[in-house]
mmCIF file of C-alpha atoms (C1' of nucleotides) in Angstrom:
data_model
loop_
_atom_site.group_PDB
_atom_site.id
_atom_site.type_symbol
_atom_site.label_atom_id
_atom_site.label_comp_id
_atom_site.label_asym_id
_atom_site.label_seq_id
_atom_site.Cartn_x
_atom_site.Cartn_y
_atom_site.Cartn_z
ATOM 1 C CA MET A 1 39.838 43.380 -5.457
ATOM 2 C CA ALA A 2 41.631 46.270 -7.148
ATOM 3 C CA PRO A 3 44.479 45.438 -9.533
ATOM 4 C CA THR A 4 47.706 44.640 -7.703
ATOM 5 C CA ARG A 5 49.509 47.576 -9.199
ATOM 6 C CA ASP A 6 46.945 50.003 -7.801
ATOM 7 C CA ARG A 7 46.955 48.272 -4.446
ATOM 8 C CA ILE A 8 50.713 48.733 -4.262
ATOM 9 C CA LEU A 9 50.426 52.430 -5.071
ATOM 10 C CA ASP A 10 47.705 52.759 -2.420
ATOM 11 C CA ALA A 11 49.980 51.057 0.066
ATOM 12 C CA LEU A 12 52.822 53.389 -0.832
ATOM 13 C CA GLN A 13 50.575 56.361 -0.141
ATOM 14 C CA ASP A 14 49.509 54.962 3.203
ATOM 15 C CA VAL A 15 53.050 54.322 4.325
ATOM 16 C CA LEU A 16 54.250 57.702 3.055
ATOM 17 C CA LEU A 17 51.491 59.497 4.953
ATOM 18 C CA GLU A 18 51.942 57.572 8.169
ATOM 19 C CA ASP A 19 55.676 57.143 8.443
ATOM 20 C CA GLY A 20 57.157 59.605 5.971
ATOM 21 C CA PRO A 21 59.721 58.796 3.303
ATOM 22 C CA GLY A 22 61.945 57.091 5.839
ATOM 23 C CA GLY A 23 59.316 54.491 6.548
ATOM 24 C CA ALA A 24 58.543 53.858 2.899
ATOM 25 C CA THR A 25 60.649 50.730 2.558
ATOM 26 C CA LEU A 26 59.950 48.089 -0.038
ATOM 27 C CA ASP A 27 59.165 45.618 2.722
ATOM 28 C CA ALA A 28 56.669 47.944 4.385
ATOM 29 C CA VAL A 29 54.912 48.788 1.128
ATOM 30 C CA ALA A 30 54.730 45.159 0.076
ATOM 31 C CA GLU A 31 53.314 44.025 3.390
ATOM 32 C CA ARG A 32 50.742 46.806 3.352
ATOM 33 C CA ALA A 33 49.655 45.860 -0.154
ATOM 34 C CA GLY A 34 49.290 42.229 0.809
ATOM 35 C CA VAL A 35 52.036 41.249 -1.599
ATOM 36 C CA SER A 36 55.500 39.838 -1.117
ATOM 37 C CA LYS A 37 58.540 41.955 -1.856
ATOM 38 C CA GLY A 38 59.233 39.895 -4.944
ATOM 39 C CA GLY A 39 55.687 40.521 -6.110
ATOM 40 C CA LEU A 40 56.121 44.237 -5.637
ATOM 41 C CA LEU A 41 59.352 44.249 -7.610
ATOM 42 C CA TYR A 42 57.617 42.454 -10.418
ATOM 43 C CA HIS A 43 55.313 45.440 -10.928
ATOM 44 C CA PHE A 44 57.887 48.130 -10.144
ATOM 45 C CA ARG A 45 61.449 47.302 -11.015
ATOM 46 C CA SER A 46 63.002 49.577 -8.412
ATOM 47 C CA LYS A 47 62.097 51.951 -5.650
ATOM 48 C CA ASP A 48 62.475 54.922 -7.983
ATOM 49 C CA ASP A 49 60.172 53.233 -10.436
ATOM 50 C CA LEU A 50 57.637 52.932 -7.630
ATOM 51 C CA PHE A 51 57.904 56.655 -6.861
ATOM 52 C CA GLU A 52 57.528 57.431 -10.537
ATOM 53 C CA GLY A 53 54.300 55.473 -10.514
ATOM 54 C CA LEU A 54 52.945 57.652 -7.724
ATOM 55 C CA LEU A 55 53.883 60.830 -9.575
ATOM 56 C CA ASP A 56 52.152 59.517 -12.710
ATOM 57 C CA ARG A 57 49.030 58.964 -10.690
ATOM 58 C CA LEU A 58 49.310 62.566 -9.496
ATOM 59 C CA ASP A 59 49.478 63.878 -13.056
ATOM 60 C CA ALA A 60 46.316 62.033 -13.925
ATOM 61 C CA GLY A 61 44.605 63.656 -10.935
ATOM 62 C CA GLY A 62 45.769 67.119 -12.003
ATOM 63 C CA ALA A 63 44.342 66.771 -15.463
ATOM 64 C CA ALA A 64 41.065 65.498 -14.013
ATOM 65 C CA ALA A 65 40.896 68.408 -11.566
ATOM 66 C CA ASP A 66 41.371 70.947 -14.293
ATOM 67 C CA ALA A 67 38.393 69.535 -16.171
ATOM 68 C CA GLN A 68 36.160 70.120 -13.147
ATOM 69 C CA CYS A 69 36.853 73.838 -12.795
ATOM 70 C CA PRO A 70 33.719 75.974 -13.230
ATOM 71 C CA PRO A 71 33.906 78.393 -16.178
ATOM 72 C CA ASP A 72 32.737 81.531 -14.328
ATOM 73 C CA PRO A 73 35.222 83.611 -12.276
ATOM 74 C CA ASP A 74 33.452 83.396 -8.931
ATOM 75 C CA GLY A 75 32.792 79.688 -9.216
ATOM 76 C CA ALA A 76 36.343 79.013 -10.295
ATOM 77 C CA ALA A 77 37.801 80.978 -7.384
ATOM 78 C CA ARG A 78 35.519 79.280 -4.889
ATOM 79 C CA TRP A 79 36.392 75.889 -6.336
ATOM 80 C CA PHE A 80 40.118 76.576 -6.227
ATOM 81 C CA LEU A 81 40.222 78.160 -2.778
ATOM 82 C CA ASP A 82 38.169 75.413 -1.180
ATOM 83 C CA GLY A 83 40.076 72.692 -2.966
ATOM 84 C CA SER A 84 43.354 74.032 -1.661
ATOM 85 C CA GLN A 85 42.588 73.023 1.872
ATOM 86 C CA THR A 86 40.788 69.750 1.736
ATOM 87 C CA ALA A 87 42.794 66.701 2.599
ATOM 88 C CA ASP A 88 40.008 64.241 1.974
ATOM 89 C CA GLY A 89 39.310 62.111 -1.034
ATOM 90 C CA PRO A 90 41.669 59.859 -2.922
ATOM 91 C CA GLU A 91 43.274 62.567 -5.040
ATOM 92 C CA GLU A 92 44.257 64.760 -2.132
ATOM 93 C CA ARG A 93 45.680 61.701 -0.464
ATOM 94 C CA THR A 94 47.881 61.097 -3.489
ATOM 95 C CA LEU A 95 48.989 64.709 -3.418
ATOM 96 C CA LEU A 96 49.902 64.714 0.256
ATOM 97 C CA ALA A 97 51.814 61.486 -0.204
ATOM 98 C CA ALA A 98 53.729 62.888 -3.185
ATOM 99 C CA LEU A 99 54.687 65.906 -1.101
ATOM 100 C CA ARG A 100 56.579 63.608 1.197
ATOM 101 C CA LEU A 101 58.895 62.738 -1.664
ATOM 102 C CA LEU A 102 60.130 66.293 -2.046
ATOM 103 C CA GLY A 103 63.511 66.074 -0.398
ATOM 104 C CA THR A 104 63.935 62.382 -1.012
ATOM 105 C CA TYR A 105 63.257 61.817 -4.676
ATOM 106 C CA PRO A 106 64.692 64.711 -6.707
ATOM 107 C CA PRO A 107 62.360 64.618 -9.736
ATOM 108 C CA ALA A 108 59.413 65.168 -7.412
ATOM 109 C CA SER A 109 59.928 68.960 -7.315
ATOM 110 C CA ASP A 110 59.412 69.455 -11.024
ATOM 111 C CA ARG A 111 56.435 67.155 -11.168
ATOM 112 C CA MET A 112 54.802 68.922 -8.226
ATOM 113 C CA ALA A 113 55.355 72.345 -9.770
ATOM 114 C CA ARG A 114 53.709 71.157 -12.962
ATOM 115 C CA TYR A 115 50.827 69.766 -10.945
ATOM 116 C CA LEU A 116 50.187 73.096 -9.205
ATOM 117 C CA ASP A 117 50.235 74.746 -12.612
ATOM 118 C CA ASP A 118 47.708 72.252 -13.996
ATOM 119 C CA TRP A 119 45.344 73.067 -11.164
ATOM 120 C CA ALA A 120 45.585 76.797 -11.853
ATOM 121 C CA ALA A 121 44.996 76.385 -15.592
ATOM 122 C CA GLY A 122 41.240 76.445 -15.100
ATOM 123 C CA LEU A 123 41.612 79.556 -12.965
ATOM 124 C CA ARG A 124 43.456 81.385 -15.720
ATOM 125 C CA ARG A 125 40.781 80.336 -18.174
ATOM 126 C CA ALA A 126 37.873 81.556 -16.026
ATOM 127 C CA ILE A 127 39.428 84.794 -14.811
ATOM 128 C CA GLY A 128 40.286 87.274 -17.520
ATOM 129 C CA ASP A 129 42.934 89.312 -15.769
ATOM 130 C CA PRO A 130 46.121 87.226 -15.375
ATOM 131 C CA VAL A 131 47.284 89.240 -12.356
ATOM 132 C CA THR A 132 44.049 88.555 -10.506
ATOM 133 C CA ALA A 133 44.130 84.908 -11.483
ATOM 134 C CA ARG A 134 47.656 84.594 -10.163
ATOM 135 C CA LEU A 135 46.663 86.325 -6.930
ATOM 136 C CA VAL A 136 43.857 83.857 -6.344
ATOM 137 C CA GLN A 137 46.248 81.035 -7.091
ATOM 138 C CA LEU A 138 48.831 82.315 -4.625
ATOM 139 C CA VAL A 139 46.262 82.668 -1.857
ATOM 140 C CA GLY A 140 45.102 79.140 -2.559
ATOM 141 C CA ASP A 141 48.638 77.857 -2.542
ATOM 142 C CA GLY A 142 49.257 79.660 0.741
ATOM 143 C CA LEU A 143 46.214 77.948 2.230
ATOM 144 C CA PHE A 144 47.522 74.705 0.851
ATOM 145 C CA LEU A 145 50.883 75.213 2.509
ATOM 146 C CA HIS A 146 49.254 75.778 5.867
ATOM 147 C CA ALA A 147 47.030 72.740 5.408
ATOM 148 C CA LEU A 148 50.201 70.833 4.642
ATOM 149 C CA LEU A 149 51.712 71.774 7.975
ATOM 150 C CA GLY A 150 48.640 70.581 9.780
ATOM 151 C CA SER A 151 46.746 73.734 10.663
ATOM 152 C CA GLY A 152 43.078 73.230 9.897
ATOM 153 C CA ASP A 153 40.624 75.668 8.389
ATOM 154 C CA THR A 154 40.188 78.791 10.504
ATOM 155 C CA PRO A 155 37.262 81.250 10.545
ATOM 156 C CA LEU A 156 39.736 83.948 9.529
ATOM 157 C CA ASP A 157 40.595 82.063 6.357
ATOM 158 C CA ALA A 158 36.920 81.874 5.428
ATOM 159 C CA ARG A 159 36.746 85.660 5.625
ATOM 160 C CA VAL A 160 39.878 85.945 3.496
ATOM 161 C CA LYS A 161 38.276 83.755 0.867
ATOM 162 C CA ASP A 162 35.222 86.022 0.820
ATOM 163 C CA ALA A 163 37.463 89.055 0.488
ATOM 164 C CA VAL A 164 39.276 87.538 -2.465
ATOM 165 C CA ARG A 165 36.035 86.790 -4.225
ATOM 166 C CA THR A 166 34.693 90.332 -3.791
ATOM 167 C CA LEU A 167 37.959 91.392 -5.401
ATOM 168 C CA LEU A 168 36.934 89.522 -8.518
ATOM 169 C CA ASP A 169 33.862 91.685 -8.968
ATOM 170 C CA GLN A 170 35.972 94.819 -9.096
ATOM 171 C CA ALA A 171 38.309 93.404 -11.728
ATOM 172 C CA MET B 1 87.037 78.688 13.820
ATOM 173 C CA ALA B 2 83.366 78.545 14.677
ATOM 174 C CA PRO B 3 82.335 76.454 17.664
ATOM 175 C CA THR B 4 82.136 72.774 16.821
ATOM 176 C CA ARG B 5 78.444 72.627 17.574
ATOM 177 C CA ASP B 6 77.684 75.318 15.004
ATOM 178 C CA ARG B 7 79.960 73.711 12.456
ATOM 179 C CA ILE B 8 78.041 70.468 12.857
ATOM 180 C CA LEU B 9 74.710 72.226 12.337
ATOM 181 C CA ASP B 10 76.131 73.953 9.246
ATOM 182 C CA ALA B 11 77.249 70.576 7.945
ATOM 183 C CA LEU B 12 73.798 69.128 8.569
ATOM 184 C CA GLN B 13 72.267 71.920 6.510
ATOM 185 C CA ASP B 14 74.686 71.362 3.666
ATOM 186 C CA VAL B 15 74.034 67.655 3.545
ATOM 187 C CA LEU B 16 70.268 68.127 3.841
ATOM 188 C CA LEU B 17 70.253 70.590 0.946
ATOM 189 C CA GLU B 18 72.498 68.566 -1.305
ATOM 190 C CA ASP B 19 71.380 65.007 -0.686
ATOM 191 C CA GLY B 20 68.020 65.337 1.039
ATOM 192 C CA PRO B 21 67.031 63.608 4.267
ATOM 193 C CA GLY B 22 68.209 60.273 2.942
ATOM 194 C CA GLY B 23 71.770 61.489 2.677
ATOM 195 C CA ALA B 24 71.831 63.065 6.101
ATOM 196 C CA THR B 25 73.610 60.244 7.879
ATOM 197 C CA LEU B 26 75.671 60.753 11.013
ATOM 198 C CA ASP B 27 78.784 59.751 9.112
ATOM 199 C CA ALA B 28 78.130 62.224 6.322
ATOM 200 C CA VAL B 29 77.423 65.084 8.714
ATOM 201 C CA ALA B 30 80.438 64.302 10.840
ATOM 202 C CA GLU B 31 82.790 64.158 7.874
ATOM 203 C CA ARG B 32 81.413 67.413 6.507
ATOM 204 C CA ALA B 33 81.906 69.121 9.839
ATOM 205 C CA GLY B 34 85.488 67.875 10.118
ATOM 206 C CA VAL B 35 84.620 65.855 13.199
ATOM 207 C CA SER B 36 84.550 62.154 13.872
ATOM 208 C CA LYS B 37 81.276 60.390 14.399
ATOM 209 C CA GLY B 38 82.092 60.009 18.064
ATOM 210 C CA GLY B 39 82.724 63.742 18.277
ATOM 211 C CA LEU B 40 79.373 64.455 16.680
ATOM 212 C CA LEU B 41 77.578 62.195 19.106
ATOM 213 C CA TYR B 42 79.264 63.985 21.942
ATOM 214 C CA HIS B 43 77.522 67.228 20.983
ATOM 215 C CA PHE B 44 74.231 65.682 19.873
ATOM 216 C CA ARG B 45 73.224 62.532 21.649
ATOM 217 C CA SER B 46 71.193 61.103 18.801
ATOM 218 C CA LYS B 47 70.116 61.855 15.279
ATOM 219 C CA ASP B 48 66.823 63.256 16.541
ATOM 220 C CA ASP B 49 68.737 65.488 18.915
ATOM 221 C CA LEU B 50 70.681 66.774 15.929
ATOM 222 C CA PHE B 51 67.465 67.578 14.059
ATOM 223 C CA GLU B 52 66.128 69.322 17.134
ATOM 224 C CA GLY B 53 69.217 71.508 17.121
ATOM 225 C CA LEU B 54 68.466 72.608 13.573
ATOM 226 C CA LEU B 55 64.857 73.434 14.451
ATOM 227 C CA ASP B 56 66.038 75.482 17.428
ATOM 228 C CA ARG B 57 68.266 77.460 15.116
ATOM 229 C CA LEU B 58 65.230 78.062 12.911
ATOM 230 C CA ASP B 59 63.224 79.444 15.826
ATOM 231 C CA ALA B 60 65.960 81.907 16.613
ATOM 232 C CA GLY B 61 65.871 83.075 12.994
ATOM 233 C CA GLY B 62 62.093 83.522 13.121
ATOM 234 C CA ALA B 63 62.250 85.722 16.175
ATOM 235 C CA ALA B 64 65.021 87.782 14.582
ATOM 236 C CA ALA B 65 63.016 88.183 11.366
ATOM 237 C CA ASP B 66 59.987 89.443 13.255
ATOM 238 C CA ALA B 67 62.073 92.177 14.843
ATOM 239 C CA GLN B 68 63.058 93.484 11.410
ATOM 240 C CA CYS B 69 59.528 94.014 10.115
ATOM 241 C CA PRO B 70 58.785 97.679 9.288
ATOM 242 C CA PRO B 71 55.970 99.194 11.362
ATOM 243 C CA ASP B 72 54.001 100.744 8.485
ATOM 244 C CA PRO B 73 51.530 98.621 6.455
ATOM 245 C CA ASP B 74 53.098 99.173 3.027
ATOM 246 C CA GLY B 75 56.629 98.602 4.251
ATOM 247 C CA ALA B 76 55.595 95.497 6.160
ATOM 248 C CA ALA B 77 53.824 94.012 3.144
ATOM 249 C CA ARG B 78 56.747 94.745 0.863
ATOM 250 C CA TRP B 79 59.141 93.238 3.377
ATOM 251 C CA PHE B 80 57.074 90.112 3.799
ATOM 252 C CA LEU B 81 56.305 89.534 0.129
ATOM 253 C CA ASP B 82 59.898 89.972 -0.968
ATOM 254 C CA GLY B 83 61.228 87.893 1.885
ATOM 255 C CA SER B 84 58.983 85.013 0.933
ATOM 256 C CA GLN B 85 60.916 84.307 -2.190
ATOM 257 C CA THR B 86 64.549 84.823 -1.402
ATOM 258 C CA ALA B 87 66.615 81.715 -0.888
ATOM 259 C CA ASP B 88 69.869 83.463 -0.106
ATOM 260 C CA GLY B 89 71.497 84.215 3.200
ATOM 261 C CA PRO B 90 72.175 81.914 6.134
ATOM 262 C CA GLU B 91 68.665 82.052 7.575
ATOM 263 C CA GLU B 92 66.963 81.023 4.371
ATOM 264 C CA ARG B 93 69.454 78.214 4.092
ATOM 265 C CA THR B 94 68.435 76.988 7.521
ATOM 266 C CA LEU B 95 64.793 77.210 6.514
ATOM 267 C CA LEU B 96 65.228 75.254 3.297
ATOM 268 C CA ALA B 97 67.198 72.614 5.147
ATOM 269 C CA ALA B 98 64.507 72.322 7.829
ATOM 270 C CA LEU B 99 61.906 71.841 5.118
ATOM 271 C CA ARG B 100 63.640 68.662 4.109
ATOM 272 C CA LEU B 101 62.831 67.214 7.508
ATOM 273 C CA LEU B 102 59.103 67.485 6.977
ATOM 274 C CA GLY B 103 58.246 63.910 6.171
ATOM 275 C CA THR B 104 61.204 62.425 7.978
ATOM 276 C CA TYR B 105 61.175 63.925 11.437
ATOM 277 C CA PRO B 106 57.576 64.228 12.667
ATOM 278 C CA PRO B 107 57.951 67.198 15.075
ATOM 279 C CA ALA B 108 59.205 69.316 12.178
ATOM 280 C CA SER B 109 55.658 70.115 10.984
ATOM 281 C CA ASP B 110 54.654 71.883 14.171
ATOM 282 C CA ARG B 111 57.888 73.780 14.440
ATOM 283 C CA MET B 112 57.610 74.948 10.832
ATOM 284 C CA ALA B 113 54.024 76.080 11.319
ATOM 285 C CA ARG B 114 55.093 78.103 14.333
ATOM 286 C CA TYR B 115 57.913 79.600 12.315
ATOM 287 C CA LEU B 116 55.555 80.787 9.568
ATOM 288 C CA ASP B 117 53.387 82.304 12.259
ATOM 289 C CA ASP B 118 56.348 84.125 13.806
ATOM 290 C CA TRP B 119 57.138 85.686 10.460
ATOM 291 C CA ALA B 120 53.577 86.940 10.062
ATOM 292 C CA ALA B 121 53.425 88.405 13.562
ATOM 293 C CA GLY B 122 54.957 91.662 12.358
ATOM 294 C CA LEU B 123 52.458 91.748 9.528
ATOM 295 C CA ARG B 124 49.545 91.508 11.930
ATOM 296 C CA ARG B 125 51.064 94.275 14.007
ATOM 297 C CA ALA B 126 51.553 96.643 11.070
ATOM 298 C CA ILE B 127 48.274 95.984 9.294
ATOM 299 C CA GLY B 128 45.186 96.845 11.281
ATOM 300 C CA ASP B 129 42.640 94.642 9.563
ATOM 301 C CA PRO B 130 43.321 90.977 10.430
ATOM 302 C CA VAL B 131 41.642 89.736 7.254
ATOM 303 C CA THR B 132 43.913 91.871 5.068
ATOM 304 C CA ALA B 133 46.955 90.850 7.069
ATOM 305 C CA ARG B 134 46.102 87.208 6.610
ATOM 306 C CA LEU B 135 45.580 87.735 2.883
ATOM 307 C CA VAL B 136 49.026 89.248 2.517
ATOM 308 C CA GLN B 137 50.459 86.379 4.503
ATOM 309 C CA LEU B 138 48.751 83.777 2.325
ATOM 310 C CA VAL B 139 49.997 85.393 -0.879
ATOM 311 C CA GLY B 140 53.499 85.436 0.581
ATOM 312 C CA ASP B 141 53.232 81.831 1.640
ATOM 313 C CA GLY B 142 52.016 80.940 -1.834
ATOM 314 C CA LEU B 143 55.051 82.645 -3.331
ATOM 315 C CA PHE B 144 57.161 80.791 -0.842
ATOM 316 C CA LEU B 145 55.692 77.460 -1.887
ATOM 317 C CA HIS B 146 56.485 78.136 -5.527
ATOM 318 C CA ALA B 147 60.009 79.237 -4.664
ATOM 319 C CA LEU B 148 60.330 75.989 -2.744
ATOM 320 C CA LEU B 149 59.493 73.985 -5.830
ATOM 321 C CA GLY B 150 62.141 75.766 -7.801
ATOM 322 C CA SER B 151 60.236 78.278 -9.908
ATOM 323 C CA GLY B 152 62.008 81.618 -9.768
ATOM 324 C CA ASP B 153 60.528 85.078 -9.540
ATOM 325 C CA THR B 154 58.307 85.911 -12.496
ATOM 326 C CA PRO B 155 57.275 89.340 -13.823
ATOM 327 C CA LEU B 156 53.684 88.335 -13.174
ATOM 328 C CA ASP B 157 54.410 87.859 -9.484
ATOM 329 C CA ALA B 158 55.854 91.363 -9.293
ATOM 330 C CA ARG B 159 52.567 92.719 -10.604
ATOM 331 C CA VAL B 160 50.653 90.641 -8.082
ATOM 332 C CA LYS B 161 52.740 92.124 -5.296
ATOM 333 C CA ASP B 162 51.918 95.618 -6.525
ATOM 334 C CA ALA B 163 48.245 94.732 -6.639
ATOM 335 C CA VAL B 164 48.308 93.449 -3.081
ATOM 336 C CA ARG B 165 49.916 96.632 -1.858
ATOM 337 C CA THR B 166 47.376 98.889 -3.549
ATOM 338 C CA LEU B 167 44.796 96.798 -1.720
ATOM 339 C CA LEU B 168 46.284 97.994 1.552
ATOM 340 C CA ASP B 169 45.466 101.607 0.751
ATOM 341 C CA GLN B 170 41.812 100.775 0.368
ATOM 342 C CA ALA B 171 41.628 98.998 3.707
ATOM 343 C "C1'" DC C 1 107.654 73.675 40.437
ATOM 344 C "C1'" DC C 2 105.889 69.541 39.679
ATOM 345 C "C1'" DT C 3 102.741 65.887 39.995
ATOM 346 C "C1'" DT C 4 98.412 63.966 40.610
ATOM 347 C "C1'" DG C 5 93.690 64.106 39.592
ATOM 348 C "C1'" DT C 6 89.385 65.433 37.305
ATOM 349 C "C1'" DG C 7 86.522 66.336 33.550
ATOM 350 C "C1'" DC C 8 85.665 67.924 28.903
ATOM 351 C "C1'" DA C 9 86.208 67.307 23.894
ATOM 352 C "C1'" DC C 10 87.047 64.134 20.695
ATOM 353 C "C1'" DC C 11 88.401 59.845 18.342
ATOM 354 C "C1'" DG C 12 87.978 55.063 15.892
ATOM 355 C "C1'" DT C 13 85.990 50.610 15.986
ATOM 356 C "C1'" DC C 14 82.477 47.484 16.349
ATOM 357 C "C1'" DC C 15 77.785 45.381 15.983
ATOM 358 C "C1'" DG C 16 72.878 44.431 15.377
ATOM 359 C "C1'" DG C 17 69.589 45.438 12.321
ATOM 360 C "C1'" DA C 18 67.390 47.144 8.293
ATOM 361 C "C1'" DC C 19 67.397 48.157 3.518
ATOM 362 C "C1'" DG C 20 67.332 47.552 -1.706
ATOM 363 C "C1'" DG C 21 67.617 44.201 -4.828
ATOM 364 C "C1'" DT C 22 68.361 39.196 -6.927
ATOM 365 C "C1'" DC C 23 67.053 34.551 -7.786
ATOM 366 C "C1'" DG C 24 65.093 30.113 -8.389
ATOM 367 C "C1'" DA C 25 60.892 27.796 -7.464
ATOM 368 C "C1'" DC C 26 55.998 27.493 -7.470
ATOM 369 C "C1'" DT C 27 51.093 28.380 -9.129
ATOM 370 C "C1'" DA C 28 47.313 29.292 -12.214
ATOM 371 C "C1'" DC C 29 45.546 30.407 -16.270
ATOM 372 C "C1'" DT C 30 45.640 29.888 -21.500
ATOM 373 C "C1'" DA D 1 53.598 23.635 -22.642
ATOM 374 C "C1'" DG D 2 54.180 28.312 -21.876
ATOM 375 C "C1'" DT D 3 53.680 32.562 -19.675
ATOM 376 C "C1'" DA D 4 52.211 36.119 -16.291
ATOM 377 C "C1'" DG D 5 52.182 36.628 -11.581
ATOM 378 C "C1'" DT D 6 53.726 35.626 -7.032
ATOM 379 C "C1'" DC D 7 56.543 33.919 -3.394
ATOM 380 C "C1'" DG D 8 60.185 33.882 0.247
ATOM 381 C "C1'" DA D 9 64.938 32.954 1.088
ATOM 382 C "C1'" DC D 10 69.067 35.193 0.517
ATOM 383 C "C1'" DC D 11 73.097 38.650 -0.359
ATOM 384 C "C1'" DG D 12 75.930 42.753 0.184
ATOM 385 C "C1'" DT D 13 75.770 47.180 1.992
ATOM 386 C "C1'" DC D 14 75.009 50.793 4.945
ATOM 387 C "C1'" DC D 15 73.295 53.103 9.044
ATOM 388 C "C1'" DG D 16 72.602 54.457 13.933
ATOM 389 C "C1'" DG D 17 74.364 54.050 18.033
ATOM 390 C "C1'" DA D 18 77.385 52.117 21.854
ATOM 391 C "C1'" DC D 19 81.777 51.766 23.651
ATOM 392 C "C1'" DG D 20 86.544 52.134 25.252
ATOM 393 C "C1'" DG D 21 90.126 54.946 24.826
ATOM 394 C "C1'" DT D 22 93.182 59.494 24.103
ATOM 395 C "C1'" DG D 23 94.867 64.043 25.016
ATOM 396 C "C1'" DC D 24 94.430 68.479 26.769
ATOM 397 C "C1'" DA D 25 93.266 72.078 30.232
ATOM 398 C "C1'" DC D 26 93.263 73.335 34.736
ATOM 399 C "C1'" DA D 27 93.224 73.097 39.614
ATOM 400 C "C1'" DA D 28 94.753 71.187 44.172
ATOM 401 C "C1'" DG D 29 98.425 69.345 47.048
ATOM 402 C "C1'" DG D 30 103.031 68.623 48.276
#
DNA sequence: CCTTGTGCACCGTCCGGACGGTCGACTACT
DNA sequence: AGTAGTCGACCGTCCGGACGGTGCACAAGG
């Protein structure tokens, strides 16, 4: 079995994704993690401390993502654009959960902004022109926003991604 | 004095923006609006009903925004891209407040997605090629996401906007 | 002209329940 | 024996919502 601390963070993510920040009570998280409330509060001294733990996990994911970015422009763009929409895998799950903290836990905004910037670091490295790199990032972030609101991948978006990548050849 | 119902919705926005969804209690909203809790519940039968009222106000703003979109491609793009970042004015205030409902009040996701789509309707009308129109929309939504997280307008983003608009001439 | 009635807008209090957090006791490993 | 980890009962607080009541506007009837 995974360490208790990780199980609690997993449980927090689950609850955040299913019930939103309102449902993320200490009781709910503890029950989900198979731990009593006292046990939870042993690992995280307060609710804010628990949120901080989730944001720390996010930072780790951002750094790991950056390391995976292909070094060539086209590969980097493809990697970034596709990654902006997927909601599968443990890291994306952490991200989506952290998003739910935005209005609730004030420090979340800054941490999220830094996370988006970490993701785009590889893009800036692979693409010479900073304006083009930023454009690719913004398109990706736009896709991400739509994915956030629940709209899945559309055929039109696939064509947009192709269009963006042909743009890279001209730059 | 503005109608009580509107004053209550204004108060809800204020509280949502200042304290997040957690602070948006019936008591807090009522006090802010200069109304007793009973008075508030006379106009909105439940907390969910109150949230619904805010989302309705958002829809009205979306329809109004669409009507203001210039008919020519360059004007439309400029209008959309600049509008994605501003956080001033009563309509943007409503939008930012509604965003705070995302994880808290489940129906908010769908309503927000529809709102984004309403905004882009004018873009699709003004720009012939649907792929290009969608690209402009995604860049705008990306800018919007960053504005949401608190990062202001950067010089780099201004150059990206110029680049997007020169793209329109080629299409 | 006045009074009786009707309904809308609003008020203030109360209550059941849930929430965050504390505490002392228990267990298992070292 | 000591310590890290876990438990579950408990406390004070706050929230959403229900409820009974108040006052005003306005219209009908005498």
